[in-house]
PDB file of C-alpha atoms in Angstrom:
ATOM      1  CA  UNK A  19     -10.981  47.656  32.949  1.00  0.00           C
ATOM      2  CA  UNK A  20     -14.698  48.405  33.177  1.00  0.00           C
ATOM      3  CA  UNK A  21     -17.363  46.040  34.017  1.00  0.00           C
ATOM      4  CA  UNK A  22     -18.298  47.122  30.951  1.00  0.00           C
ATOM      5  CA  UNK A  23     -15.707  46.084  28.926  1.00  0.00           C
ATOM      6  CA  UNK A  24     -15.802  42.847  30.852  1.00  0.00           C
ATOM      7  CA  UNK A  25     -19.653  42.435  29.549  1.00  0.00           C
ATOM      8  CA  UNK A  26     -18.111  43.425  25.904  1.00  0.00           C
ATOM      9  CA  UNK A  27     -15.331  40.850  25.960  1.00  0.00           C
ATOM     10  CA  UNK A  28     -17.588  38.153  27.372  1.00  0.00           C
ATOM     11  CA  UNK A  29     -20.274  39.230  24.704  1.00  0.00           C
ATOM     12  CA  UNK A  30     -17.987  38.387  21.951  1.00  0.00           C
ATOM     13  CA  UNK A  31     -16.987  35.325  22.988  1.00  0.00           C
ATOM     14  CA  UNK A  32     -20.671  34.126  23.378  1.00  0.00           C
ATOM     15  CA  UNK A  33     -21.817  35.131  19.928  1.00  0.00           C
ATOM     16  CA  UNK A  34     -18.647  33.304  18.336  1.00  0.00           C
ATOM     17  CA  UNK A  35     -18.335  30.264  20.441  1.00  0.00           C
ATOM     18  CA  UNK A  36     -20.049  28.379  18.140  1.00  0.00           C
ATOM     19  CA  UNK A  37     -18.006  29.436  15.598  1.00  0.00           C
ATOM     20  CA  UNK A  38     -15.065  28.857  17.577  1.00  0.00           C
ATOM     21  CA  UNK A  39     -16.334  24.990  18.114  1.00  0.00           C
ATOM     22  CA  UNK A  40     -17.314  24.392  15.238  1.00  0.00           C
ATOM     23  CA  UNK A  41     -13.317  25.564  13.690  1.00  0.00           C
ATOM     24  CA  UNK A  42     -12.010  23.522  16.775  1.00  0.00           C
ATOM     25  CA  UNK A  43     -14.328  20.436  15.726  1.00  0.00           C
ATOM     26  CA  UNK A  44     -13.132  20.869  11.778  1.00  0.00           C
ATOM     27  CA  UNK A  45      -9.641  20.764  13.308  1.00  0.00           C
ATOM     28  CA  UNK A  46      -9.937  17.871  15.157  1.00  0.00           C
ATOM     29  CA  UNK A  47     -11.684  15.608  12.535  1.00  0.00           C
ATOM     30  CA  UNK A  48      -8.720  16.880   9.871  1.00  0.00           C
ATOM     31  CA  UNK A  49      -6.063  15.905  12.440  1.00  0.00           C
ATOM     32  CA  UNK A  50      -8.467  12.169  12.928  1.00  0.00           C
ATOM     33  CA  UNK A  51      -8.353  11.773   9.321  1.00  0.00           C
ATOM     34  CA  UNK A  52      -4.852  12.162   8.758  1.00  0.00           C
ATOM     35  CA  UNK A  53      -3.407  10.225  11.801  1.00  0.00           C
ATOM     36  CA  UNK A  54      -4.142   6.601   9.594  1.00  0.00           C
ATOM     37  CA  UNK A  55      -3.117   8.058   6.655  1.00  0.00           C
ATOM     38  CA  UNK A  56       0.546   8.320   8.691  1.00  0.00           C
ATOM     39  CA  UNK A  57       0.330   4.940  10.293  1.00  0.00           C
ATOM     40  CA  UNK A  58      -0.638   3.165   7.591  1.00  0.00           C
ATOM     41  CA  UNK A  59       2.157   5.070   5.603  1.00  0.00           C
ATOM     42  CA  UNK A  60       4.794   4.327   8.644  1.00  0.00           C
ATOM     43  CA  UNK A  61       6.844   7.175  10.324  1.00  0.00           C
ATOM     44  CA  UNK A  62      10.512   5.915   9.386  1.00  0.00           C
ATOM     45  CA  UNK A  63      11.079   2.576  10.873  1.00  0.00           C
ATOM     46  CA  UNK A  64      10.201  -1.206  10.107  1.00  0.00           C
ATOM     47  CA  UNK A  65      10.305  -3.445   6.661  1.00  0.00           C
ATOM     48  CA  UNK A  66       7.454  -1.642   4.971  1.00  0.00           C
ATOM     49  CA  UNK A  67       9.712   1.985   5.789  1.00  0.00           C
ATOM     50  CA  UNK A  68      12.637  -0.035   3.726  1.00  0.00           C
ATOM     51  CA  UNK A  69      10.566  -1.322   0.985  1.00  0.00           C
ATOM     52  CA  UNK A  70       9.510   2.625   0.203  1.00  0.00           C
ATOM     53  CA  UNK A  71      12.505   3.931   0.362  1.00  0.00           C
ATOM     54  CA  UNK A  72      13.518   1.446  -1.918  1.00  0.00           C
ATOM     55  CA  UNK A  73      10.400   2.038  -4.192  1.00  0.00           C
ATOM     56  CA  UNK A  74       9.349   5.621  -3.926  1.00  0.00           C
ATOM     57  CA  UNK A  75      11.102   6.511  -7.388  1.00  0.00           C
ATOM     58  CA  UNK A  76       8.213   4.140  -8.851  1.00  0.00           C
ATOM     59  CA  UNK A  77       5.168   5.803  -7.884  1.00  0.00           C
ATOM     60  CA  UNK A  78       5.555   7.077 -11.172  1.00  0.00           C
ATOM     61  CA  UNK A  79       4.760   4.043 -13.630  1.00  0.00           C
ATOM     62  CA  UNK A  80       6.524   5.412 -16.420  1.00  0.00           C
ATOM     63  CA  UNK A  81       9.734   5.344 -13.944  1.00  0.00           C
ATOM     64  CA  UNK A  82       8.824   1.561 -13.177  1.00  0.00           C
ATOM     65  CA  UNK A  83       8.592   0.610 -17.051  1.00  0.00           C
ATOM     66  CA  UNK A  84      11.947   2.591 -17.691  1.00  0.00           C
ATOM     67  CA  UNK A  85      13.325   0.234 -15.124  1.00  0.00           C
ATOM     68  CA  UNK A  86      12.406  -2.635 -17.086  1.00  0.00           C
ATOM     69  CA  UNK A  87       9.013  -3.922 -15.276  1.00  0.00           C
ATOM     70  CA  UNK A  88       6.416  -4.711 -17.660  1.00  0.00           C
ATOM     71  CA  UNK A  89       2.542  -4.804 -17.221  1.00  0.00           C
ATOM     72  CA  UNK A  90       1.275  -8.543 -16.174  1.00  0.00           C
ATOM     73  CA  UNK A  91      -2.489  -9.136 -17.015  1.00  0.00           C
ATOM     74  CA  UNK A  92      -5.034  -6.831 -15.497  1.00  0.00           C
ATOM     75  CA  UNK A  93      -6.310  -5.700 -12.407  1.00  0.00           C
ATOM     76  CA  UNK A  94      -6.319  -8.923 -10.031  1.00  0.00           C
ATOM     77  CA  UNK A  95      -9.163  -9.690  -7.777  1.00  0.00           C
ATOM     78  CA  UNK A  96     -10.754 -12.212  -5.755  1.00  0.00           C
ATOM     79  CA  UNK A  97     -14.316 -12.030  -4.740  1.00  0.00           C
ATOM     80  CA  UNK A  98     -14.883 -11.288  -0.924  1.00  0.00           C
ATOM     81  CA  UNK A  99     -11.216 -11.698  -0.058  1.00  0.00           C
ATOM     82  CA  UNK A 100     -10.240  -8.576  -2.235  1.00  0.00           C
ATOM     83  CA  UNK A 101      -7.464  -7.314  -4.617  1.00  0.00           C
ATOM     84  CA  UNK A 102      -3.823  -7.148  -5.645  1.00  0.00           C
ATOM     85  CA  UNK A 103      -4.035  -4.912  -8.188  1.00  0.00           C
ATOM     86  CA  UNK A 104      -1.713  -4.414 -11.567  1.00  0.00           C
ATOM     87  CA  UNK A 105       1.486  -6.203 -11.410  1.00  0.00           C
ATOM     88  CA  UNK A 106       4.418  -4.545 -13.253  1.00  0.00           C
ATOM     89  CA  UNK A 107       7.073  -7.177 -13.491  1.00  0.00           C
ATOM     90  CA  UNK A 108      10.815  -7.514 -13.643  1.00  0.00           C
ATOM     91  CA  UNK A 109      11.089 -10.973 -15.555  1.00  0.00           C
ATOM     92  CA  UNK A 110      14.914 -10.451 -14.834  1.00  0.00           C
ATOM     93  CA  UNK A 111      14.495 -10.395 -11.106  1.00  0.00           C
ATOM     94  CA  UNK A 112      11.670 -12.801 -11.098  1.00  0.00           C
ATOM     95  CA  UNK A 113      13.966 -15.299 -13.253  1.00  0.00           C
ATOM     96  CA  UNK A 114      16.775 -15.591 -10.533  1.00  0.00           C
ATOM     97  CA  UNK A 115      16.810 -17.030  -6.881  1.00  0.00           C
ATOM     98  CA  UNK A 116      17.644 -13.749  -5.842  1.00  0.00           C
ATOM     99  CA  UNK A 117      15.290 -12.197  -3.122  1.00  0.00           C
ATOM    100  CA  UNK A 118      16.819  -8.483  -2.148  1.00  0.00           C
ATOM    101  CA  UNK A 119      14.265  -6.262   0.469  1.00  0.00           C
ATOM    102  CA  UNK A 120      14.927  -3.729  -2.223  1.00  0.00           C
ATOM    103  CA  UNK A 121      14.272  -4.717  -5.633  1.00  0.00           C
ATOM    104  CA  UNK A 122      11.195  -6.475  -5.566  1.00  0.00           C
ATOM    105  CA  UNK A 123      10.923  -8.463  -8.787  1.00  0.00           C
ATOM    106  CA  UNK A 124       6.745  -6.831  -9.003  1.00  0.00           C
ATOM    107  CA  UNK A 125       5.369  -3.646  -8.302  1.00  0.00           C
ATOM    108  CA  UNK A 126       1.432  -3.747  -7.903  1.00  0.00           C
ATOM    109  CA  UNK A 127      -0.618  -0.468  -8.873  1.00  0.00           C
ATOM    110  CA  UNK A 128      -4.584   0.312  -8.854  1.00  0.00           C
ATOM    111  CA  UNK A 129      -6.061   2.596 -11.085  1.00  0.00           C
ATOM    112  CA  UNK A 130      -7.531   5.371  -8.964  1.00  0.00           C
ATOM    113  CA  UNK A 131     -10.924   7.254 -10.605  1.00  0.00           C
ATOM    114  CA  UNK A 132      -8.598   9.781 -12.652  1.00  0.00           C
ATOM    115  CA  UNK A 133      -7.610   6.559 -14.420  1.00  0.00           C
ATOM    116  CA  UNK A 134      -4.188   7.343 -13.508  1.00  0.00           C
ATOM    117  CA  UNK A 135      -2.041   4.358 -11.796  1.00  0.00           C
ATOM    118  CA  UNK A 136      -0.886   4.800  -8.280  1.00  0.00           C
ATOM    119  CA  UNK A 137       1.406   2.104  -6.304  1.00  0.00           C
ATOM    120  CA  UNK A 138       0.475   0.407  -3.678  1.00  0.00           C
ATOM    121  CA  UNK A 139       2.725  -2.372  -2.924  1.00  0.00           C
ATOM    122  CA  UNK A 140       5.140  -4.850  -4.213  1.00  0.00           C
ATOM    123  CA  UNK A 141       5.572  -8.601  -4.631  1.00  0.00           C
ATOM    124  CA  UNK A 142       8.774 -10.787  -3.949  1.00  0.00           C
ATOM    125  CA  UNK A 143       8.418 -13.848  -6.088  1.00  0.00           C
ATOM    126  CA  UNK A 144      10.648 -17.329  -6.952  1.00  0.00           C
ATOM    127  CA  UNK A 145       9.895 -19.855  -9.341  1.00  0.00           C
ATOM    128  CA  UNK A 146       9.804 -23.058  -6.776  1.00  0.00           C
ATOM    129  CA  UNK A 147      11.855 -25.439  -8.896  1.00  0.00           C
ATOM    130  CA  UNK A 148      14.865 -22.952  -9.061  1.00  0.00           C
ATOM    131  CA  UNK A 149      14.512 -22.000  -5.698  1.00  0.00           C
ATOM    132  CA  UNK A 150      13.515 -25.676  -4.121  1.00  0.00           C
ATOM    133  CA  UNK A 151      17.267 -27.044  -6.040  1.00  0.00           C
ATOM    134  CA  UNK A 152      18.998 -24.700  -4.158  1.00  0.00           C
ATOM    135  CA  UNK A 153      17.532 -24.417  -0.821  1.00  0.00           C
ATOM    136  CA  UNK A 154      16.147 -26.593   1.897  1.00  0.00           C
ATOM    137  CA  UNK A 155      13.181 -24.374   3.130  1.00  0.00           C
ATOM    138  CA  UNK A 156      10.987 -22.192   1.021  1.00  0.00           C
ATOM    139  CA  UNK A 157      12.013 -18.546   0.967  1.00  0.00           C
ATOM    140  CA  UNK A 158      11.366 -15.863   3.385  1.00  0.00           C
ATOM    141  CA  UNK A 159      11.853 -11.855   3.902  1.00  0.00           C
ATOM    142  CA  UNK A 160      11.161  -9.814   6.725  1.00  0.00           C
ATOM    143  CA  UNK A 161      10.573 -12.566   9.310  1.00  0.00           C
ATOM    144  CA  UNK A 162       7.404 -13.604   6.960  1.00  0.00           C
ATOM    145  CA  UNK A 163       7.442 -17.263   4.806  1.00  0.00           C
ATOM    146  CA  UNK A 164       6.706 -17.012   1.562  1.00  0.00           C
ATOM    147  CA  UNK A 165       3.577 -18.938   0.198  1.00  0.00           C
ATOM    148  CA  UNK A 166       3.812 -21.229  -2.791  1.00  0.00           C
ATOM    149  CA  UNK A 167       1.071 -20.898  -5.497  1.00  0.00           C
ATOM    150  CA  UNK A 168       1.435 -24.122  -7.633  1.00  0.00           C
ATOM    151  CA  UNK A 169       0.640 -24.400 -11.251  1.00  0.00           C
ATOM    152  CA  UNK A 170      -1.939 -24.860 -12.865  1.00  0.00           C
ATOM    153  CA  UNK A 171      -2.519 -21.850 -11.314  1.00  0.00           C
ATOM    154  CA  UNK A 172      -4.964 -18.693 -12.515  1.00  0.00           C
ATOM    155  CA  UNK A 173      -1.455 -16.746 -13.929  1.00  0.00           C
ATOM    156  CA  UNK A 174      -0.666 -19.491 -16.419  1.00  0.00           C
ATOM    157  CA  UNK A 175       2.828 -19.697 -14.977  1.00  0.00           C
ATOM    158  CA  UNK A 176       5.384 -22.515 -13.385  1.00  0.00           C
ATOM    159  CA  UNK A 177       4.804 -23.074  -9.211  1.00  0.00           C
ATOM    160  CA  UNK A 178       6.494 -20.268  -7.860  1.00  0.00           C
ATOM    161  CA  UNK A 179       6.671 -18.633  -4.437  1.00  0.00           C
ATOM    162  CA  UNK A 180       5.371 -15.064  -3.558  1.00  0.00           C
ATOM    163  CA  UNK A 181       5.241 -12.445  -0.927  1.00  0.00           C
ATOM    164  CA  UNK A 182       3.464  -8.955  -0.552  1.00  0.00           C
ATOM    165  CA  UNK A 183       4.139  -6.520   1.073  1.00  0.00           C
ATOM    166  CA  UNK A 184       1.740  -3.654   1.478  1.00  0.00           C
ATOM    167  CA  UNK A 185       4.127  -0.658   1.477  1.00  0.00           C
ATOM    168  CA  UNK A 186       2.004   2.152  -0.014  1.00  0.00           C
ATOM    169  CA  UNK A 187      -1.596   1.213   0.687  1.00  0.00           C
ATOM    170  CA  UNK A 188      -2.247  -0.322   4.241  1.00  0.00           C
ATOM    171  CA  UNK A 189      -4.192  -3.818   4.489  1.00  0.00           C
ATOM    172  CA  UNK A 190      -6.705  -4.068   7.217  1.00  0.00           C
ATOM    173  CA  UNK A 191      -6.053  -8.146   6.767  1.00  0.00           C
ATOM    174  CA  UNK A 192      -2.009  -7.545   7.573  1.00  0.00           C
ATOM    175  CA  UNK A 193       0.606  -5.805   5.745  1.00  0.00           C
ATOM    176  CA  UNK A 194       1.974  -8.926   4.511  1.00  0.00           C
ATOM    177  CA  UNK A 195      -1.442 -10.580   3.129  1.00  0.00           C
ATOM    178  CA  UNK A 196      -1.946 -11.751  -0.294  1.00  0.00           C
ATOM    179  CA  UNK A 197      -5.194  -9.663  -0.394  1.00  0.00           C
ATOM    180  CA  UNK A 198      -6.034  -6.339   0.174  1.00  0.00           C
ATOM    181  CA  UNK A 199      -9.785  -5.107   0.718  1.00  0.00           C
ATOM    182  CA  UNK A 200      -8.891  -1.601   0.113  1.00  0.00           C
ATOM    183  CA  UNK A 201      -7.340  -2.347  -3.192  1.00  0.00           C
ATOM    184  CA  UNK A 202      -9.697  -1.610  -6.024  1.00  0.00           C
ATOM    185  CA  UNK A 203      -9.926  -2.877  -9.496  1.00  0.00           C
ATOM    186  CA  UNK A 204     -12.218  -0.743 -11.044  1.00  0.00           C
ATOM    187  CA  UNK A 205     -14.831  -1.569 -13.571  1.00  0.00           C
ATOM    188  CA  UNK A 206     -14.533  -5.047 -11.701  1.00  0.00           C
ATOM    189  CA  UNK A 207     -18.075  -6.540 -10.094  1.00  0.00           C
ATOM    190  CA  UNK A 208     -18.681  -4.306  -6.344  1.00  0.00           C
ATOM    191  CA  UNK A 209     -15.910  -2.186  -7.357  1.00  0.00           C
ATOM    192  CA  UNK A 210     -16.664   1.488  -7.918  1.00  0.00           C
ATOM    193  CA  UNK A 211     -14.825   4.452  -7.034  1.00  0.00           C
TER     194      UNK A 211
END
């Protein structure tokens, strides 16, 4: 090969190394972006892997209503703590003292800015009174107690014991916190898409 050449080669690579940066930079921040989206979604092991394998047919709300789970109030939210979203309940499975990893007796989804619902976790819940005359200790899943909301309570229902779990949007506060700062309800004071 000619010096030349050499020159040529080296000539090219000059005039497109910014090019050639600036691809390699694109590249990099798409790779940074998606590497939470996969942790916070899991990679195949752990509780909140169960809980959506268990749920994943649901993403679809009309799936979740077939299935019997109804629409309870609206969009839940509390002011600098942040939100659970729309619960879809079971009142079968939230009317026994049954707590199975994989049929959670709520399914909680935010409207995104399409207006269409997307799910982003699910709630274990007891009523305390049927679940306090059978059992000595409140209830617990996945190595987490469950925490008792007693009534009067904001939902208008008996005492009753509940657990999240954050299996399709992660929460910066913990996976298994009551809150979620991520979750929006929309139309809802500081919430906008």
């Amino acid at each position: 090969m000619s010096d030349g050449r050499r020159e040529t080669r080296w000539g090219w690579f000059r005039r497109r190394r910014g090019r050639v940066a600036l691809g390699l930079a694109a590249t990099l921040a798409t790779v940074a972006a998606l590497v939470p989206v996969a942790t916070a979604q899991g990679t195949g092991d752990g509780p909140l892997q169960q809980v959506r394998d268990a749920t994943r047919r649901y993403r679809d709300v009309d799936s979740a209503i077939d299935a019997g789970y109804v629409q309870f109030l609206g969009c839940v939210h509390e002011p600098l703590a942040g939100s659970m979203g729309i619960h879809f309940v079971n009142g079968t499975l939230a009317g026994d003292t049954t707590l199975e990893p994989t049929t959670p007796e709520a399914l909680i989804y935010e409207v995104q800015p399409n207006g269409r619902p997307a799910l982003v976790g699910v709630e274990y819940i007891v009523f305390q009174e049927a679940w306090d005359a059978q059992h000595d200790q409140p209830p617990s899943l996945f190595d987490q107690p469950f925490m008792l909301v007693p009534s009067p309570n904001r939902y208008g229902i008996p005492s009753f014991y509940e657990l999240h779990a954050w299996a399709w949007k992660a929460n910066p506060t913990g996976p298994f916190e009551d809150w979620n700062p991520k979750v929006l309800c929309l139309g809802t004071e500081g919430h906008s898409p």
